[in-house]
Structure formats: structure tokens, C-alpha cells
Short mmCIF file of C-alpha atoms in Angstrom, two decimals:
data_model
loop_
_atom_site.label_atom_id
_atom_site.label_comp_id
_atom_site.label_asym_id
_atom_site.label_seq_id
_atom_site.Cartn_x
_atom_site.Cartn_y
_atom_site.Cartn_z
CA UNK A 234 -60.20 -185.74 -28.58
CA UNK A 235 -61.39 -185.14 -31.86
CA UNK A 236 -62.65 -187.72 -34.25
CA UNK A 237 -60.34 -189.63 -36.43
CA UNK A 238 -61.94 -193.04 -37.41
CA UNK A 239 -59.25 -195.19 -39.12
CA UNK A 240 -59.67 -197.11 -42.17
CA UNK A 241 -57.33 -200.20 -43.36
CA UNK A 242 -57.61 -198.34 -46.90
CA UNK A 243 -55.98 -195.23 -45.56
CA UNK A 244 -52.76 -196.48 -44.54
CA UNK A 245 -50.58 -199.95 -44.81
CA UNK A 246 -49.47 -200.33 -41.03
CA UNK A 247 -51.57 -202.49 -38.75
CA UNK A 248 -54.36 -200.84 -36.85
CA UNK A 249 -52.81 -200.74 -33.61
CA UNK A 250 -49.74 -198.57 -35.56
CA UNK A 251 -52.65 -196.54 -37.18
CA UNK A 252 -54.28 -195.87 -33.66
CA UNK A 253 -51.01 -195.04 -31.63
CA UNK A 254 -49.86 -192.75 -34.46
CA UNK A 255 -53.17 -190.79 -33.94
CA UNK A 256 -52.58 -190.50 -30.66
CA UNK A 257 -49.38 -189.43 -30.83
CA UNK A 258 -50.19 -186.72 -33.16
CA UNK A 259 -52.92 -185.33 -30.77
CA UNK A 260 -50.34 -185.28 -28.15
CA UNK A 261 -47.84 -183.67 -30.36
CA UNK A 262 -50.44 -180.92 -31.48
CA UNK A 263 -51.32 -180.55 -27.58
CA UNK A 264 -54.74 -181.77 -28.44
CA UNK A 265 -53.80 -183.92 -25.55
CA UNK A 266 -51.47 -182.09 -23.11
CA UNK A 267 -48.98 -183.44 -20.58
CA UNK A 268 -51.00 -184.80 -17.49
CA UNK A 269 -54.20 -185.04 -19.24
CA UNK A 270 -56.13 -188.36 -18.44
CA UNK A 271 -57.16 -189.89 -22.35
CA UNK A 272 -61.04 -190.87 -22.63
CA UNK A 273 -62.23 -193.76 -21.33
CA UNK A 274 -61.22 -196.91 -23.63
CA UNK A 275 -64.79 -197.59 -25.10
CA UNK A 276 -64.96 -193.87 -26.39
CA UNK A 277 -61.38 -194.00 -27.62
CA UNK A 278 -62.11 -197.25 -29.31
CA UNK A 279 -65.68 -195.61 -30.64
CA UNK A 280 -63.54 -192.54 -31.96
CA UNK A 281 -60.86 -194.65 -33.43
CA UNK A 282 -63.04 -197.25 -35.02
CA UNK A 283 -60.72 -200.13 -33.51
CA UNK A 284 -61.38 -203.22 -31.53
CA UNK A 285 -60.73 -203.00 -27.49
CA UNK A 286 -57.67 -205.34 -28.16
CA UNK A 287 -56.02 -203.43 -31.07
CA UNK A 288 -56.48 -200.19 -28.93
CA UNK A 289 -54.55 -201.74 -25.65
CA UNK A 290 -51.94 -202.85 -28.07
CA UNK A 291 -51.66 -199.18 -29.46
CA UNK A 292 -51.78 -197.81 -26.04
CA UNK A 293 -49.12 -200.18 -24.33
CA UNK A 294 -46.61 -199.16 -27.06
CA UNK A 295 -47.03 -195.60 -26.24
CA UNK A 296 -46.55 -196.47 -22.47
CA UNK A 297 -43.12 -198.36 -23.59
CA UNK A 298 -42.18 -195.24 -25.55
CA UNK A 299 -42.76 -193.33 -22.57
CA UNK A 300 -45.49 -190.95 -24.34
CA UNK A 301 -48.13 -192.46 -21.88
CA UNK A 302 -48.54 -193.75 -18.50
CA UNK A 303 -50.92 -196.01 -16.95
CA UNK A 304 -52.75 -195.92 -13.76
CA UNK A 305 -54.41 -199.37 -12.60
CA UNK A 306 -58.37 -198.48 -12.41
CA UNK A 307 -57.90 -195.09 -13.15
CA UNK A 308 -56.80 -194.98 -16.89
CA UNK A 309 -54.35 -193.76 -19.37
CA UNK A 310 -52.46 -190.49 -19.01
CA UNK A 311 -50.21 -188.38 -21.17
CA UNK A 312 -46.49 -188.24 -19.67
CA UNK A 313 -46.12 -184.98 -18.19
CA UNK A 314 -43.32 -182.81 -20.11
CA UNK A 315 -39.93 -182.65 -18.59
CA UNK A 316 -37.01 -180.85 -19.01
CA UNK A 317 -34.14 -183.28 -20.10
CA UNK A 318 -30.90 -182.11 -18.07
CA UNK A 319 -28.08 -182.00 -20.31
CA UNK A 320 -24.38 -182.78 -19.99
CA UNK A 321 -21.87 -181.06 -17.78
CA UNK A 322 -19.04 -179.03 -19.29
CA UNK A 323 -17.25 -181.92 -21.37
CA UNK A 324 -17.54 -182.62 -24.97
CA UNK A 325 -19.95 -185.63 -25.64
CA UNK A 326 -22.20 -186.79 -28.24
CA UNK A 327 -25.79 -186.92 -28.07
CA UNK A 328 -25.71 -190.70 -27.94
CA UNK A 329 -23.14 -190.83 -25.07
CA UNK A 330 -24.96 -188.24 -23.11
CA UNK A 331 -28.08 -190.26 -23.34
CA UNK A 332 -26.51 -193.70 -22.41
CA UNK A 333 -24.72 -192.25 -19.73
CA UNK A 334 -28.30 -191.20 -18.23
CA UNK A 335 -30.01 -194.55 -18.98
CA UNK A 336 -31.70 -193.16 -21.90
CA UNK A 337 -32.46 -194.47 -25.43
CA UNK A 338 -31.43 -192.29 -27.95
CA UNK A 339 -32.65 -192.49 -31.67
CA UNK A 340 -33.07 -190.50 -34.69
CA UNK A 341 -34.73 -189.74 -37.78
CA UNK A 342 -32.92 -189.03 -40.48
CA UNK A 343 -34.39 -185.68 -42.75
CA UNK A 344 -31.25 -185.12 -44.86
CA UNK A 345 -28.38 -187.03 -45.56
CA UNK A 346 -26.44 -185.62 -48.70
CA UNK A 347 -23.33 -184.40 -50.11
CA UNK A 348 -23.23 -180.66 -51.06
CA UNK A 349 -20.71 -178.05 -52.29
CA UNK A 350 -19.44 -176.14 -49.27
CA UNK A 351 -20.62 -172.66 -49.25
CA UNK A 352 -17.91 -169.71 -49.22
CA UNK A 353 -18.68 -169.37 -45.46
CA UNK A 354 -18.48 -173.17 -44.53
CA UNK A 355 -15.21 -173.35 -46.70
CA UNK A 356 -13.92 -170.57 -44.61
CA UNK A 357 -14.77 -172.25 -41.26
CA UNK A 358 -13.49 -175.78 -42.36
CA UNK A 359 -10.26 -174.22 -44.40
CA UNK A 360 -11.14 -175.78 -47.53
CA UNK A 361 -12.07 -174.20 -50.84
CA UNK A 362 -15.44 -173.18 -51.63
CA UNK A 363 -17.34 -175.96 -53.84
CA UNK A 364 -15.42 -178.61 -52.03
CA UNK A 365 -17.94 -181.88 -51.21
CA UNK A 366 -19.53 -181.74 -47.70
CA UNK A 367 -21.64 -184.21 -45.90
CA UNK A 368 -24.78 -182.73 -44.46
CA UNK A 369 -26.80 -184.66 -42.17
CA UNK A 370 -30.36 -183.55 -40.49
CA UNK A 371 -31.69 -185.47 -38.21
CA UNK A 372 -34.52 -185.40 -35.51
CA UNK A 373 -32.77 -186.31 -32.17
CA UNK A 374 -35.08 -188.67 -29.82
CA UNK A 375 -34.79 -189.74 -26.38
CA UNK A 376 -37.11 -192.55 -25.51
CA UNK A 377 -39.22 -192.14 -28.49
CA UNK A 378 -39.94 -188.50 -27.80
CA UNK A 379 -38.70 -185.73 -30.01
CA UNK A 380 -35.61 -183.42 -28.58
CA UNK A 381 -34.38 -181.23 -30.87
CA UNK A 382 -33.71 -181.29 -34.70
CA UNK A 383 -29.69 -181.35 -35.72
CA UNK A 384 -28.22 -180.02 -38.82
CA UNK A 385 -24.49 -181.22 -39.23
CA UNK A 386 -21.83 -180.77 -41.94
CA UNK A 387 -18.29 -182.12 -42.00
CA UNK A 388 -15.95 -182.16 -45.05
CA UNK A 389 -16.49 -185.42 -46.98
CA UNK A 390 -12.68 -186.19 -47.40
CA UNK A 391 -12.75 -186.65 -43.68
CA UNK A 392 -15.40 -189.46 -43.70
CA UNK A 393 -15.45 -191.01 -46.97
CA UNK A 394 -18.03 -193.95 -47.29
CA UNK A 395 -20.19 -192.36 -45.04
CA UNK A 396 -23.28 -191.83 -47.02
CA UNK A 397 -23.92 -195.73 -46.50
CA UNK A 398 -24.05 -195.25 -42.60
CA UNK A 399 -27.56 -195.54 -41.11
CA UNK A 400 -27.88 -192.78 -38.73
CA UNK A 401 -30.93 -193.96 -37.08
CA UNK A 402 -28.78 -195.41 -34.13
CA UNK A 403 -25.03 -194.47 -35.49
CA UNK A 404 -23.32 -191.36 -33.78
CA UNK A 405 -21.74 -188.99 -36.35
CA UNK A 406 -18.62 -188.43 -33.67
CA UNK A 407 -18.19 -191.98 -33.04
CA UNK A 408 -17.99 -192.34 -37.01
CA UNK A 409 -15.30 -189.29 -37.03
CA UNK A 410 -13.39 -191.16 -34.15
CA UNK A 411 -13.30 -194.70 -36.17
CA UNK A 412 -11.68 -192.59 -38.68
CA UNK A 413 -9.25 -191.39 -36.49
CA UNK A 414 -10.55 -187.83 -36.02
CA UNK A 415 -11.00 -187.08 -32.32
CA UNK A 416 -12.76 -183.96 -31.39
CA UNK A 417 -11.24 -181.83 -28.64
CA UNK A 418 -13.15 -178.95 -28.09
CA UNK A 419 -16.42 -177.16 -29.70
CA UNK A 420 -17.08 -173.43 -29.86
CA UNK A 421 -20.61 -172.98 -28.54
CA UNK A 422 -23.33 -170.20 -29.18
CA UNK A 423 -26.76 -170.72 -27.60
CA UNK A 424 -29.31 -168.81 -27.77
CA UNK A 425 -33.28 -168.67 -27.49
CA UNK A 426 -35.30 -168.11 -30.53
CA UNK A 427 -38.87 -168.81 -31.97
CA UNK A 428 -39.37 -172.33 -33.83
CA UNK A 429 -39.37 -171.49 -37.49
CA UNK A 430 -42.07 -173.14 -39.95
CA UNK A 431 -39.62 -175.82 -41.07
CA UNK A 432 -39.01 -176.93 -37.75
CA UNK A 433 -42.32 -176.92 -36.47
CA UNK A 434 -43.63 -180.26 -37.87
CA UNK A 435 -40.82 -182.67 -36.95
CA UNK A 436 -40.41 -181.08 -33.45
CA UNK A 437 -44.16 -181.26 -32.68
CA UNK A 438 -44.33 -177.56 -32.08
CA UNK A 439 -46.04 -174.44 -33.84
CA UNK A 440 -44.26 -172.13 -35.52
CA UNK A 441 -43.12 -169.36 -33.08
CA UNK A 442 -42.88 -171.66 -30.05
CA UNK A 443 -39.75 -171.36 -28.11
CA UNK A 444 -36.40 -173.43 -28.97
CA UNK A 445 -33.27 -173.30 -27.40
CA UNK A 446 -30.67 -173.14 -30.32
CA UNK A 447 -26.93 -174.36 -29.94
CA UNK A 448 -24.72 -174.28 -32.90
CA UNK A 449 -21.20 -175.86 -32.43
CA UNK A 450 -18.18 -175.92 -34.25
CA UNK A 451 -16.05 -178.62 -33.09
CA UNK A 452 -12.26 -178.70 -33.59
CA UNK A 453 -9.71 -181.87 -33.32
CA UNK A 454 -6.41 -181.30 -31.29
CA UNK A 455 -4.57 -179.75 -33.77
CA UNK A 456 -6.93 -176.67 -33.93
CA UNK A 457 -8.52 -178.08 -37.35
CA UNK A 458 -12.48 -177.73 -37.76
CA UNK A 459 -14.06 -181.02 -38.48
CA UNK A 460 -17.46 -180.48 -37.72
CA UNK A 461 -20.20 -177.61 -37.69
CA UNK A 462 -23.42 -178.44 -36.25
CA UNK A 463 -26.42 -176.31 -35.39
CA UNK A 464 -29.49 -177.93 -33.12
CA UNK A 465 -32.72 -176.54 -31.95
CA UNK A 466 -34.08 -178.25 -29.17
CA UNK A 467 -37.89 -178.10 -27.65
CA UNK A 468 -38.08 -175.38 -24.94
CA UNK A 469 -39.87 -177.67 -22.91
CA UNK A 470 -37.81 -180.65 -23.23
CA UNK A 471 -34.40 -179.29 -22.56
CA UNK A 472 -32.23 -177.66 -20.06
CA UNK A 473 -28.59 -176.60 -19.93
CA UNK A 474 -26.82 -176.57 -16.82
CA UNK A 475 -23.28 -175.23 -16.42
CA UNK A 476 -21.34 -173.89 -13.45
CA UNK A 477 -19.50 -170.48 -13.58
CA UNK A 478 -16.63 -170.06 -11.39
CA UNK A 479 -15.30 -166.59 -10.01
CA UNK A 480 -11.55 -165.99 -11.05
CA UNK A 481 -9.48 -165.27 -7.90
CA UNK A 482 -7.83 -161.87 -7.50
CA UNK A 483 -8.69 -158.35 -7.63
CA UNK A 484 -11.92 -157.54 -8.96
CA UNK A 485 -12.91 -153.57 -8.35
CA UNK A 486 -10.43 -150.63 -9.32
#
């Protein structure tokens, strides 16, 4: 692990938070890959410039976040990467899926703004180009681990006042539901692609690393488009599970 001595003059956060952030960053950039045993506590204290009490508080926090695991007498290990199984063929929000699986969803809001609809967005929403839409970009987390970056857009007229909502934990679909807008179906396109430079940092990846991109156009029961969202999932933390059924009847000429 590279030398990263901390200093109270560099950051207003407590030393244990700074130490946890340094270790978290080393895990994100693969300096400490999944399954790797961390250096001995004495060495970590020297590298980070903190006391053992401070270090252990930082390590315990990372264990609680699911970033590290501890083994009595053997040390601290980076949690092994695993693909999070996704939802069945039903439409539910990221928050609903996480809670159903006993995971804690959260978000880091990158963008929350009102912007004019482009011609393409206006056509999909059935509104006039230039009409206000609400754009929300979030890093989605499960138990503290970044899973994907979600870029969502919805006509502002459908969600008046939404600019004041704190989407760190709030669900956009729930906000729609509370305004009597119920989503009925989502037309989805899923493709594998290389991670862009823009997405690399919030996902803890390197540009070009694999991501799974899913674009969804959500409609209400009347067939009106109410939400357009594109989410780029980390390729090592997302798995899509679906079932294909063969239609009965003649198939071959």
C-alpha cells in the first residue's frame, strides 16, 4: 500500500475518517484488490500517520460498510467482489429491490437541476422542446458500495417541488407515486460498454473498464412516458437475471 501520511491541516474531517477514506480509495483503485489482506496494523499506523486506536476505528467503520472483513487473529481483508443479483421480471425501484434483499440503499447526488428538454427528450415525453424537466444524477450504493450511476429525467410539471427533496435516501419512483403517478411498465435496452472517463471516478473504475448500461423509458397506466433513466452498473457488481419462455406451437417450417 502506497505511503499516504495524513495531516490534520489537510482535511477538516477527524483522523479516523481520513484514514478510512485513504483505505477506501486504495480499494477503489485496486491497489488493494478484493480478498487481499491489509498490511499489519503497526505498518498501517506508520503509513497513515495515525494511532492504533484511530486506525481500528477507521477499520471497524469499513467493516460495517461491508468494504472490509475481519478475521480474529489473522487480520483485516478487503471484502471479495460479488455481483449483486438483480430483480426478477417485475418493475420496481432500486430502493425496493435493495430492501427486498435486506440491503441498505443510499445515493450520492451528483446533479439535481431543472433543464430545458432537448428535441429528443421532448419527443419521448410528448412535450414541447424547451419545457422544463428535472434531471437527477446519482451514484447508487448498496451497503455503502458503489453499484452504478443513475441519470434520470422527468417533466417538471409532473413533480413540482421535487427540487427540495433530498435524494440521498429518497426514491424517485416513490416521489412519483406520492404525486399519484404510478409507473406501469418500462421499455428497457441493456448493453455492455466501456466505462467513460466521466463515470470512472464516481464508480471507482478506470476509463474503459466494463459497465452494463440499462436505459429505461417508464410509462404510466395510460401509456404516457413519465420517466427516462439510464444507469451504468459496475460490471463486477451487477448481474441481470431473467427468464425466457418458449411459445407453444409450431416453430419450424
